[in-house]
Amino acid sequence: MSVNGSAGSGPPEDGADLLDAVETFVSRFVSFPSPGALVAFVLWVAHTHAVQLFDSSPRLALLSPEPGSGKTRALEVAELVVPRPMHVLSASPAAIFRSIEAQRPTLLFDEVDAIFGRHGKGDDGSEDLRALLNAGHRAGATIPRCHGPAHDVRMFPVYGAAALAGLGDLPDTLMSRAVVIRMRRRAPGEKVEPFRRRLAAPAGFALAARLDRWAEQVTDELHEAWPTMPEGVTDRPADVWEALLAIADAAGGPWPARARTACVDLCKVNVSREASLGVRLLTDLRAVFDDRDRMSTEAVLSALHDLEEAPWSDLRGRPIDARGLARRLTQYGIGSAKVRVGEASVRGYRREDLWDAWQRYCAPTPEEAEQAEQPPQPQQAQASAVPFDLACSGTVPEQDHHPEHDRPCQSGDVPDVPDVPDSEHPEGVDPDEDPPDDVPEWKLDLAPEPERPTEADLARWEAIDLTGPEGEAA
């Protein structure tokens, strides 16, 4: 892990101070749309110096709707602080394969909208690049290619860091593997320094060398890192942000908290981008159904056509029809069925058939989001016969005062009570011995009747004085 293959030397680096210095350097020349975007850019730059220590390397996507938004400038500044930068403008896929194998460069793609073409589709070369970028975010990834005059199959390693800048969006497969920063033109009040490479290069190269040294210092920590993800960041977004959060945790200071705030903010931005036409259809159907259990196909189509700012009344020159609706919903496992509307039985759609797709593909409604954010209410504990916990308190609480308990205890003679035989083990029967074979089984369950008191016992009990000294009953 060194810049241009040469190991750095010098005093130990403080990670937080070093990232602060990189942030200051970058912000001199580039205006980012939010503080979180700048934090993500700095962490991505730092991770390129330790990319071989991570299981995956996120793509950095600098995208904007219009030119002149600072995308190319951000790549020019990144070139000064990342290891072995390689600008990719017109390089062939074969050249990139061999460059990754020989040098492990940091790829910097500019004008990717021209590479992938409209809707992310292009020629065979662009498809090869897309395959390289998709697979190359995972450590150990290779792509087979024929090599040499004998067309021997050779596995080319493709893992490495890559940043991409362009207009519009990237193909969905790349967007899901990228930290997406939506660049925008600077407002009149946003000022940055003019960028002159020959003037900025010495400071940038010095920071790159310091990043190399620091990455070597924290090699073991980064290799064993399992950063804690913010709540709600799972699956692919967690893969994307794992390396950046590990860098922030190793740097310490305010960076772990800043990194997680940036993670949550940028993940929201990526999720909120324009949904596919299929997801848009599911979302609009949820609004159309409202609280209905079923709707006829005719009613569904009429409601979709009436939605303002929706594409269904003019979809490629004509409104969506029953066949187009069925075709688009089939890919989500949804089909029409016979439904009863009023007194008629017609073809239509049922809420229960759409519910699963709504839960999987549509963003939560405001009511669902509000309910998810509320903490669960603790359940009321059931009434217990013991109103306190001796193990927790260590003391017995004072009992409520009852006046009737203040009366003095009275003493008296208690009459003898005749013994009551043990109903489970009658006299003469040893409970540990097996019963004799000649005793019927039904007799084993019978207990002898208790002995009744005699007339002499009753007379003796009546003669006993059961009253206290004041004539009160004891």
Short mmCIF file of N, CA and C in Angstrom, two decimals, residues 71 88 122 299 322:
data_model
loop_
_atom_site.label_atom_id
_atom_site.label_comp_id
_atom_site.label_asym_id
_atom_site.label_seq_id
_atom_site.Cartn_x
_atom_site.Cartn_y
_atom_site.Cartn_z
N LYS A 71 -17.95 17.82 -11.48
CA LYS A 71 -17.62 16.39 -11.49
C LYS A 71 -16.18 16.16 -11.94
N VAL A 88 -9.51 7.12 -17.32
CA VAL A 88 -10.07 6.24 -18.34
C VAL A 88 -11.03 7.07 -19.19
N GLY A 122 -25.07 0.18 -24.43
CA GLY A 122 -24.09 0.61 -25.42
C GLY A 122 -23.61 -0.56 -26.24
N ALA A 299 -61.84 0.02 -13.95
CA ALA A 299 -61.73 1.08 -12.95
C ALA A 299 -60.27 1.41 -12.64
N ALA A 322 -55.31 -2.71 -20.81
CA ALA A 322 -55.39 -3.88 -19.94
C ALA A 322 -54.25 -4.85 -20.20
#
